[in-house]
Structures are given as C-alpha cells and as structure tokens.
CSV table of C-alpha atoms and ligand atoms in Angstrom, one decimal:
chain,number,residue,atom,x,y,z
A,1,UNK,CA,6.4,-16.1,-18.8
A,2,UNK,CA,2.6,-15.7,-17.3
A,3,UNK,CA,2.6,-15.9,-13.9
A,4,UNK,CA,-0.7,-16.6,-12.3
A,5,UNK,CA,-0.5,-14.6,-8.8
A,6,UNK,CA,-2.5,-14.3,-5.4
A,7,UNK,CA,-2.3,-12.0,-2.4
A,8,UNK,CA,-5.0,-12.6,0.1
A,9,UNK,CA,-3.1,-10.7,2.9
A,10,UNK,CA,-6.1,-8.8,5.1
A,11,UNK,CA,-9.1,-8.1,3.3
A,12,UNK,CA,-9.0,-7.9,-0.6
A,13,UNK,CA,-9.3,-11.8,-2.2
A,14,UNK,CA,-7.5,-11.2,-5.7
A,15,UNK,CA,-5.8,-12.6,-8.6
A,16,UNK,CA,-3.6,-11.5,-11.6
A,17,UNK,CA,-2.5,-13.1,-14.4
A,18,UNK,CA,0.4,-11.0,-15.4
A,19,UNK,CA,3.1,-11.6,-18.5
A,20,UNK,CA,7.1,-10.7,-18.6
A,21,UNK,CA,5.9,-8.9,-14.5
A,22,UNK,CA,4.4,-5.7,-17.0
A,23,UNK,CA,2.2,-7.0,-18.9
A,24,UNK,CA,-1.7,-7.8,-17.5
A,25,UNK,CA,-3.7,-9.6,-18.4
A,26,UNK,CA,-6.3,-9.7,-15.9
A,27,UNK,CA,-6.6,-8.4,-11.8
A,28,UNK,CA,-9.5,-9.6,-10.3
A,29,UNK,CA,-10.1,-7.7,-6.5
A,30,UNK,CA,-12.8,-8.5,-4.4
A,31,UNK,CA,-12.9,-6.3,-1.8
A,32,UNK,CA,-14.2,-7.1,1.6
A,33,UNK,CA,-14.7,-3.4,2.1
A,34,UNK,CA,-17.9,-4.1,2.7
A,35,UNK,CA,-18.4,-6.3,5.5
A,36,UNK,CA,-15.9,-4.7,7.3
A,37,UNK,CA,-17.6,-1.7,7.3
A,38,UNK,CA,-20.1,-2.6,10.5
A,39,UNK,CA,-17.4,-2.9,13.0
A,40,UNK,CA,-14.7,0.5,12.0
A,41,UNK,CA,-12.1,-1.8,10.4
A,42,UNK,CA,-10.5,-5.1,9.7
A,43,UNK,CA,-12.2,-8.0,12.1
A,44,UNK,CA,-9.4,-11.0,11.3
A,45,UNK,CA,-11.3,-14.4,11.7
A,46,UNK,CA,-14.8,-12.5,9.2
A,47,UNK,CA,-11.4,-11.9,6.4
A,48,UNK,CA,-9.8,-15.6,6.6
A,49,UNK,CA,-13.1,-17.2,6.5
A,50,UNK,CA,-14.7,-14.4,3.1
A,51,UNK,CA,-11.2,-15.0,1.9
A,52,UNK,CA,-12.1,-19.3,1.7
A,53,UNK,CA,-15.9,-18.6,0.3
A,54,UNK,CA,-14.1,-16.0,-2.3
A,55,UNK,CA,-10.9,-17.5,-3.6
A,56,UNK,CA,-11.7,-20.2,-5.9
A,57,UNK,CA,-14.2,-17.6,-7.9
A,58,UNK,CA,-11.7,-14.7,-8.5
A,59,UNK,CA,-9.0,-17.7,-9.0
A,60,UNK,CA,-11.0,-19.2,-11.9
A,61,UNK,CA,-12.8,-15.1,-13.1
A,62,UNK,CA,-8.6,-14.0,-13.4
A,63,UNK,CA,-8.0,-17.3,-15.3
A,64,UNK,CA,-11.2,-16.5,-17.6
A,65,UNK,CA,-11.1,-13.1,-18.2
A,66,UNK,CA,-6.9,-13.2,-19.1
A,67,UNK,CA,-8.5,-15.6,-21.8
A,68,UNK,CA,-6.1,-17.9,-20.5
A,69,UNK,CA,-6.1,-22.0,-18.8
A,70,UNK,CA,-4.4,-22.9,-15.7
A,71,UNK,CA,-2.3,-25.0,-18.1
A,72,UNK,CA,-1.1,-22.4,-20.2
A,73,UNK,CA,0.7,-20.4,-16.1
A,74,UNK,CA,4.0,-21.1,-16.3
A,75,UNK,CA,4.2,-20.2,-12.0
A,76,UNK,CA,2.1,-19.8,-8.7
A,77,UNK,CA,2.4,-16.4,-7.0
A,78,UNK,CA,1.6,-15.8,-3.8
A,79,UNK,CA,1.7,-13.1,-1.0
A,80,UNK,CA,3.8,-14.6,1.9
A,81,UNK,CA,3.6,-11.8,4.5
A,82,UNK,CA,3.3,-9.0,5.9
A,83,UNK,CA,-0.1,-9.2,6.8
A,84,UNK,CA,-2.9,-12.0,8.7
A,85,UNK,CA,-2.0,-14.5,9.1
A,86,UNK,CA,-5.2,-17.1,8.9
A,87,UNK,CA,-6.1,-14.2,5.6
A,88,UNK,CA,-2.3,-15.0,4.4
A,89,UNK,CA,-2.8,-18.6,4.9
A,90,UNK,CA,-5.8,-18.8,2.8
A,91,UNK,CA,-3.6,-17.5,-0.5
A,92,UNK,CA,-0.8,-19.6,0.6
A,93,UNK,CA,-2.5,-22.6,0.6
A,94,UNK,CA,-4.1,-22.2,-2.1
A,95,UNK,CA,-1.1,-21.2,-4.2
A,96,UNK,CA,0.5,-25.1,-2.6
A,97,UNK,CA,-2.4,-27.0,-3.8
A,98,UNK,CA,-2.4,-25.2,-7.2
A,99,UNK,CA,1.6,-25.5,-7.7
A,100,UNK,CA,1.1,-29.8,-6.6
A,101,UNK,CA,-1.2,-30.0,-8.7
A,102,UNK,CA,-0.3,-28.6,-11.2
A,103,UNK,CA,4.1,-29.4,-10.9
A,104,UNK,CA,4.7,-25.8,-11.0
A,105,UNK,CA,7.2,-23.1,-9.2
A,106,UNK,CA,5.7,-21.4,-6.4
A,107,UNK,CA,7.0,-18.2,-5.4
A,108,UNK,CA,6.3,-16.1,-2.7
A,109,UNK,CA,6.4,-12.9,-2.3
A,110,UNK,CA,7.1,-10.1,0.0
A,111,UNK,CA,3.7,-8.2,0.0
A,112,UNK,CA,5.5,-4.9,0.6
A,113,UNK,CA,8.4,-5.7,-2.5
A,114,UNK,CA,4.9,-6.0,-4.5
A,115,UNK,CA,3.9,-2.6,-3.6
A,116,UNK,CA,7.5,-0.5,-3.8
A,117,UNK,CA,7.1,-2.3,-7.5
A,118,UNK,CA,3.8,-1.9,-8.2
A,119,UNK,CA,3.7,1.7,-10.7
A,120,UNK,CA,6.1,-0.9,-12.8
A,121,UNK,CA,2.4,-2.2,-14.5
A,122,UNK,CA,1.7,1.6,-14.7
A,123,UNK,CA,5.3,2.5,-16.1
A,124,UNK,CA,6.6,0.2,-18.9
A,125,UNK,CA,9.5,2.2,-19.5
A,126,UNK,CA,10.4,3.2,-15.2
A,127,UNK,CA,13.4,0.4,-14.2
A,128,UNK,CA,16.0,1.0,-11.2
A,129,UNK,CA,17.1,2.7,-9.3
A,130,UNK,CA,14.8,4.1,-7.8
A,131,UNK,CA,13.8,5.7,-4.9
A,132,UNK,CA,10.7,4.2,-2.8
A,133,UNK,CA,7.9,5.3,-0.2
A,134,UNK,CA,5.2,2.9,0.3
A,135,UNK,CA,2.1,4.2,2.6
A,136,UNK,CA,-0.5,1.6,3.2
A,137,UNK,CA,-2.3,0.8,6.1
A,138,UNK,CA,0.5,-1.1,7.1
A,139,UNK,CA,3.8,-0.2,7.0
A,140,UNK,CA,5.6,3.7,5.7
A,141,UNK,CA,8.8,3.4,4.1
A,142,UNK,CA,10.9,4.7,2.6
A,143,UNK,CA,13.1,2.9,0.7
A,144,UNK,CA,16.2,2.9,-2.6
A,145,UNK,CA,15.2,0.3,-5.3
A,146,UNK,CA,19.1,-0.5,-6.3
A,147,UNK,CA,17.8,-3.0,-9.3
A,148,UNK,CA,14.6,-5.2,-9.1
A,149,UNK,CA,15.3,-7.6,-6.0
A,150,UNK,CA,17.8,-4.9,-4.5
A,151,UNK,CA,16.1,-2.9,-2.4
A,152,UNK,CA,17.3,-0.8,0.9
A,153,UNK,CA,15.9,0.7,3.5
A,154,UNK,CA,16.1,3.8,4.5
A,155,UNK,CA,13.6,4.8,7.4
A,156,UNK,CA,10.0,3.7,8.3
A,157,UNK,CA,7.1,4.4,10.3
A,158,UNK,CA,8.2,4.6,14.4
A,159,UNK,CA,4.9,3.5,14.9
A,160,UNK,CA,1.6,3.3,13.2
A,161,UNK,CA,1.7,3.0,9.7
A,162,UNK,CA,0.4,6.4,7.3
A,163,UNK,CA,-2.8,4.6,6.1
A,164,UNK,CA,-3.3,3.3,10.3
A,165,UNK,CA,-2.7,7.3,11.1
A,166,UNK,CA,-4.9,8.3,8.4
A,167,UNK,CA,-7.9,5.2,9.4
A,168,UNK,CA,-8.2,6.5,13.3
A,169,UNK,CA,-8.7,10.4,12.9
A,170,UNK,CA,-10.5,9.1,10.1
A,171,UNK,CA,-12.6,6.8,14.0
A,172,UNK,CA,-12.2,10.5,15.4
A,173,UNK,CA,-13.9,12.2,12.9
A,174,UNK,CA,-16.7,9.8,13.4
A,175,UNK,CA,-16.2,9.3,9.2
A,176,UNK,CA,-17.4,5.5,7.6
A,177,UNK,CA,-14.2,2.7,7.6
A,178,UNK,CA,-11.3,2.6,5.0
A,179,UNK,CA,-11.2,6.6,7.0
A,180,UNK,CA,-8.3,7.8,4.0
A,181,UNK,CA,-10.1,8.2,0.9
A,182,UNK,CA,-13.2,9.8,3.9
A,183,UNK,CA,-10.9,12.4,4.6
A,184,UNK,CA,-9.4,12.9,1.1
A,185,UNK,CA,-13.4,14.4,-0.1
A,186,UNK,CA,-13.6,16.3,3.0
A,187,UNK,CA,-10.5,17.7,2.7
A,188,UNK,CA,-11.0,19.4,-0.1
A,189,UNK,CA,-14.0,21.5,1.7
A,190,UNK,CA,-12.0,22.4,4.7
A,191,UNK,CA,-9.4,25.1,5.3
A,192,UNK,CA,-5.4,22.9,5.8
A,193,UNK,CA,-4.4,26.5,7.8
A,194,UNK,CA,-7.2,26.8,10.1
A,195,UNK,CA,-5.3,24.0,12.5
A,196,UNK,CA,-1.8,24.1,13.5
A,197,UNK,CA,-1.6,20.1,13.6
A,198,UNK,CA,2.2,19.2,14.9
A,199,UNK,CA,4.5,18.3,11.9
A,200,UNK,CA,7.2,15.2,13.3
A,201,UNK,CA,10.0,15.1,11.9
A,202,UNK,CA,12.1,13.0,15.1
A,203,UNK,CA,16.6,13.7,14.5
A,204,UNK,CA,18.1,16.2,11.8
A,205,UNK,CA,18.4,14.6,8.7
A,206,UNK,CA,16.0,11.1,9.5
A,207,UNK,CA,14.4,9.7,7.2
A,208,UNK,CA,12.0,7.7,9.7
A,209,UNK,CA,8.2,9.0,10.4
A,210,UNK,CA,6.0,8.7,13.4
A,211,UNK,CA,2.1,9.0,13.2
A,212,UNK,CA,1.4,8.4,16.3
A,213,UNK,CA,1.6,11.9,17.8
A,214,UNK,CA,-1.1,13.3,16.2
A,215,UNK,CA,-3.8,11.2,15.5
A,216,UNK,CA,-3.5,12.6,19.2
A,217,UNK,CA,-3.6,16.4,18.8
A,218,UNK,CA,-6.8,16.0,16.5
A,219,UNK,CA,-8.4,14.2,19.6
A,220,UNK,CA,-7.7,16.8,22.1
A,221,UNK,CA,-8.6,19.6,20.0
A,222,UNK,CA,-11.7,18.3,19.2
A,223,UNK,CA,-12.1,17.6,22.9
A,224,UNK,CA,-11.3,21.0,23.8
A,225,UNK,CA,-13.4,22.8,20.9
A,226,UNK,CA,-16.3,20.8,22.7
A,227,UNK,CA,-15.6,21.9,25.8
A,228,UNK,CA,-15.2,25.5,25.1
A,229,UNK,CA,-19.1,24.4,23.3
A,230,UNK,CA,-17.7,25.8,19.8
A,231,UNK,CA,-18.1,24.2,16.9
A,232,UNK,CA,-15.7,21.5,15.4
A,233,UNK,CA,-15.4,21.6,11.0
A,234,UNK,CA,-14.8,18.0,10.2
A,235,UNK,CA,-13.4,19.7,6.5
A,236,UNK,CA,-10.9,21.9,8.1
A,237,UNK,CA,-10.1,18.9,10.6
A,238,UNK,CA,-8.9,17.0,7.9
A,239,UNK,CA,-7.3,18.9,5.6
A,240,UNK,CA,-5.5,20.6,8.1
A,241,UNK,CA,-4.1,16.5,9.6
A,242,UNK,CA,-3.1,16.1,6.1
A,243,UNK,CA,-1.0,19.1,5.6
A,244,UNK,CA,1.2,18.1,8.7
A,245,UNK,CA,0.6,14.6,7.9
A,246,UNK,CA,2.4,15.0,4.0
A,247,UNK,CA,4.6,17.8,4.7
A,248,UNK,CA,7.0,15.7,6.1
A,249,UNK,CA,6.0,13.0,4.0
A,250,UNK,CA,6.7,15.3,1.0
A,251,UNK,CA,10.0,16.8,2.6
A,252,UNK,CA,11.1,13.7,3.5
A,253,UNK,CA,11.1,11.7,0.2
A,254,UNK,CA,12.7,14.1,-1.1
A,255,UNK,CA,16.1,14.5,0.8
A,256,UNK,CA,16.1,10.6,0.3
A,257,UNK,CA,15.8,12.0,-3.5
A,258,UNK,CA,18.5,13.7,-2.7
A,259,UNK,CA,21.0,12.6,-0.3
A,260,UNK,CA,20.8,9.4,-2.7
A,261,UNK,CA,21.3,11.3,-5.5
A,262,UNK,CA,18.3,10.0,-7.4
A,263,UNK,CA,15.3,12.5,-9.2
A,264,UNK,CA,13.0,9.4,-9.5
A,265,UNK,CA,10.5,9.0,-7.2
A,266,UNK,CA,7.3,5.6,-6.7
A,267,UNK,CA,4.9,6.9,-4.6
A,268,UNK,CA,2.5,3.4,-3.9
A,269,UNK,CA,0.4,1.6,-1.2
A,270,UNK,CA,-3.1,2.4,-0.5
A,271,UNK,CA,-2.3,6.5,0.6
A,272,UNK,CA,-0.6,7.4,-2.8
A,273,UNK,CA,-4.2,6.5,-3.3
A,274,UNK,CA,-4.6,10.6,-1.6
A,275,UNK,CA,-5.2,13.2,-4.2
A,276,UNK,CA,-3.8,15.8,-1.8
A,277,UNK,CA,-0.3,13.6,-1.9
A,278,UNK,CA,-0.1,13.1,-5.5
A,279,UNK,CA,-0.8,17.5,-6.3
A,280,UNK,CA,2.0,17.9,-3.3
A,281,UNK,CA,4.4,15.4,-4.8
A,282,UNK,CA,4.2,17.6,-7.4
A,283,UNK,CA,4.6,20.5,-6.9
A,284,UNK,CA,7.3,19.5,-4.8
A,285,UNK,CA,8.8,17.4,-7.2
A,286,UNK,CA,8.2,19.5,-10.4
A,287,UNK,CA,11.0,22.2,-8.2
A,288,UNK,CA,12.8,20.4,-7.1
A,289,UNK,CA,14.0,18.0,-10.9
A,290,UNK,CA,12.3,14.8,-9.6
A,291,UNK,CA,10.3,13.1,-11.9
A,292,UNK,CA,7.9,11.3,-10.0
A,293,UNK,CA,5.6,7.2,-10.6
A,294,UNK,CA,2.5,6.7,-8.6
A,295,UNK,CA,0.6,3.1,-9.5
A,296,UNK,CA,-3.2,3.1,-11.3
A,297,UNK,CA,-5.7,3.5,-9.1
A,298,UNK,CA,-6.4,0.5,-9.3
A,299,UNK,CA,-2.1,-0.9,-8.4
A,300,UNK,CA,-2.5,1.5,-5.0
A,301,UNK,CA,-4.0,-1.0,-2.5
A,302,UNK,CA,-3.6,-4.2,-2.2
A,303,UNK,CA,-4.1,-6.4,-6.0
A,304,UNK,CA,-2.3,-9.5,-7.1
A,305,UNK,CA,-1.2,-7.4,-9.7
A,306,UNK,CA,2.0,-6.1,-8.1
A,307,UNK,CA,2.6,-9.5,-6.7
A,308,UNK,CA,2.8,-11.2,-10.0
A,309,UNK,CA,5.3,-8.3,-11.5
A,310,UNK,CA,6.8,-8.5,-8.0
A,311,UNK,CA,7.1,-12.1,-8.4
A,312,UNK,CA,8.5,-12.3,-12.0
A,313,UNK,CA,11.9,-9.6,-10.8
A,314,UNK,CA,12.6,-11.5,-7.4
A,315,UNK,CA,15.7,-14.0,-6.5
A,316,UNK,CA,16.1,-17.7,-7.3
A,317,UNK,CA,16.2,-17.6,-3.6
A,318,UNK,CA,12.8,-17.1,-2.8
A,319,UNK,CA,11.7,-18.4,-6.1
A,320,UNK,CA,12.8,-21.8,-4.4
A,321,UNK,CA,10.1,-21.8,-1.9
A,322,UNK,CA,7.7,-24.4,-2.9
A,323,UNK,CA,5.6,-26.5,-0.6
A,324,UNK,CA,7.9,-25.6,1.9
A,325,UNK,CA,6.7,-21.7,2.4
A,326,UNK,CA,4.6,-20.4,5.3
A,327,UNK,CA,2.6,-17.8,5.9
A,328,UNK,CA,5.0,-14.7,7.8
A,329,UNK,CA,2.1,-12.8,9.5
A,330,UNK,CA,6.3,-10.2,9.8
A,331,UNK,CA,7.7,-10.1,7.3
A,332,UNK,CA,9.9,-6.9,6.6
A,333,UNK,CA,10.8,-5.4,3.8
B,401,KG4,O1,-3.0,-1.0,0.5
B,401,KG4,P1,-3.2,-0.2,1.7
B,401,KG4,O2,-4.4,-1.5,0.7
B,401,KG4,O3,-3.3,-1.7,2.8
B,401,KG4,C1,-2.4,-2.2,3.0
B,401,KG4,O4,-1.2,-3.4,2.5
B,401,KG4,O5,-2.2,-2.4,3.8
B,401,KG4,O6,-4.0,0.2,1.6
B,401,KG4,C2,-5.0,0.5,3.0
B,401,KG4,C3,-5.0,1.7,3.2
B,401,KG4,C4,-5.9,2.1,4.1
B,401,KG4,O7,-5.0,2.9,5.2
B,401,KG4,C5,-6.7,3.6,3.6
B,401,KG4,O8,-7.6,4.7,4.3
B,401,KG4,C6,-6.1,4.0,2.0
B,401,KG4,O9,-5.2,3.0,2.0
B,401,KG4,N1,-6.5,5.1,2.0
B,401,KG4,C7,-6.2,6.1,1.7
B,401,KG4,C8,-6.7,6.6,0.7
B,401,KG4,N2,-7.2,5.5,-0.1
B,401,KG4,C9,-7.5,4.7,0.5
B,401,KG4,N3,-5.9,7.2,2.3
B,401,KG4,C10,-5.8,8.8,2.0
B,401,KG4,N4,-6.6,9.0,0.7
B,401,KG4,C11,-6.6,8.1,-0.1
B,401,KG4,N5,-7.6,8.3,-0.9
C-alpha cells in the first residue's frame, strides 16, 4: 500500500511516499527556519503563507523522487493536529483536494502518533509493545504503545515542552533560533557540573514533567552573575542546563520501563536529535538491560514520512475522516 503523507503543522512543509508503513520511497522537507530566524521563533502567519507557496512543489518533488505518479498512490494522509491552525489548514485542505480529485481515501493523522511511530521507519523489525518518550518543540509525552494504534499516556509536561525549554534557554543565552541544536553544540565545550540547576521530579513515582522552572533558574543565574560582575560561561550554562533536564528525562523513562515491565524504549521528536540525550540514554539503558530506539535524524524533527507511516497503522475510525476532516490545533495524544 502506497501512502502519500503531508505534514505542515509548524514550520516544515513536507511530503513523503511510504510503502506499507515502513519503506520510505521519498521524504521531502522544506524548512522555513531561515525565514523565521530573524524573529527569534516561528511567526504563525508567515508560516501559513510559506506553506501555501511551497506545498505544490514539495508534493511534486516527493512524487518525482519516489518515481511514482498520483495514480499509483492508494491513500492520502495528512497531519490534522496538534500545531498552528493556519499552518495545519494548508496541509489539510491540500490533502482534501487531492483526495476528492483522485477519489482516494483521506487519512487524518495525529502528529504526536507520527512521532511515536517514527522509529518504525528506521527499524524494520521494531514492533509494539514499547515505551515511548516524545520530546518535541510543542509536546513532551511518556506513553506506552500497547499496539500500533493502542496508546496509553503515562505522563506529560505540565507546562513547557522540552524543546520549548531548550529554545527559551537558548534565547536567554543569545543563541539563534532554533536553540536546541545550538545548546547541544555549546554544551560539548562546557562543564555539565559547573552550575547546579534544579532537577524537577514532582511527586514520587510521577511520570509527568515540568520544564518551565528551569528557564527561570537559568535567567536568575545569569542575572546574579552579572550583578556580581562575574563572567557568564555560556558553554557551562548550556551543559549544566542539559544535565539537569536530561537526568530527569532518562530516570523517568527508565522508571516507566520498569513499572510496565517493558525493555523497549523509543525516544523520538526534535529533541531526540540531541547528542548528549542519546549518550545518557544509551548508558543508562545498557545498565538496566533496556534497548533504546531513536529515529534517524531526518525523522526526528517534523517530517511527512512519520505521518504516512502512522496512517498505515491507525484505526478505521480515523481512516473514515474523509472530507469532514478538519484541523485541530490542540489535539492531544
Ligand atoms: O519535532 P519538532 O520538529 O517540532 C515539533 O513537532 O514540535 O522539534 C523541534 C524542537 C525545537 O524545539 C528544537 O530546538 C529541538 O526540537 N531540537 C533540539 C535539537 N534539534 C532540534 N533540541 C536539542 N538538541 C538538538 N540537537
């Protein structure tokens, strides 16, 4: 089954052709990062306009790279939420038009399910059940994937998403948007033990997260250094920030694996591209006899490959979406 997937939930316009939910024939991604850079973050209206400008070319390129035509495609899949409403609507309406004109089924996909299933594109033999940690720019979830379309949320961020915390701390350090990769790079040159930022575990045994306090802690540290006329070593701040948030992330994920007696752990979403995260997870997982699965880098940040893959596996109810489908900016997992 060939599925054409479309993703436009934030600042990436993407189209992919995926065979049987696993084999990616093409995964075209047009990123708007250079456009939003001067504003220090994504400007929703500018994002929607640029999706409109690019979407036809991105779809045409995906078909050409895959060596298939629209006639060969069996179904159209599209991200229906969560995300920026104007951005989502561009993808949803483009997909509706394709589905109507080609008389092919339309499948609405939850973006978070896409992230959760994205490692299927990298590991052909990976199958549920597994524990999944999704850490992206807009969401942070710990879940158990009992089956491809049977997902139970175990915990989530009560405030900022982890990617959001990375981007906000990066802005405090005057790093360019998007801040996650800049913090990743700077931290390699810094000392993670230099500053003792708080580790927020919440109630004992809780699998929820809270990342909003740490940006205030970073800001307070920088201000107090400045007041004392002391230098701020940005590399040390970046490294110490990472150690604080990643320690909590790793420990809660391992706890979830133990609690649910499952030794397969999927770590996905934009922040899963982080090199220190991968190092820490791999070390701790080995000690606890847990296997960690990360998507390839191109499937970590927003991409249509994961949307087409998820569409192959999602239940009939969502598959019946057809032309009634609408964007839902605040869709949960
Ligand atoms: O998954 P994604 O493209 O967006 C959502 O679906 O929300 O993730 C984008 C987020 C941004 O916050 C970005 O700073 C972060 O992922 N990110 C990283 C790294 N690469 C991207 N954070 C930490 N380290 C990285 N290497």
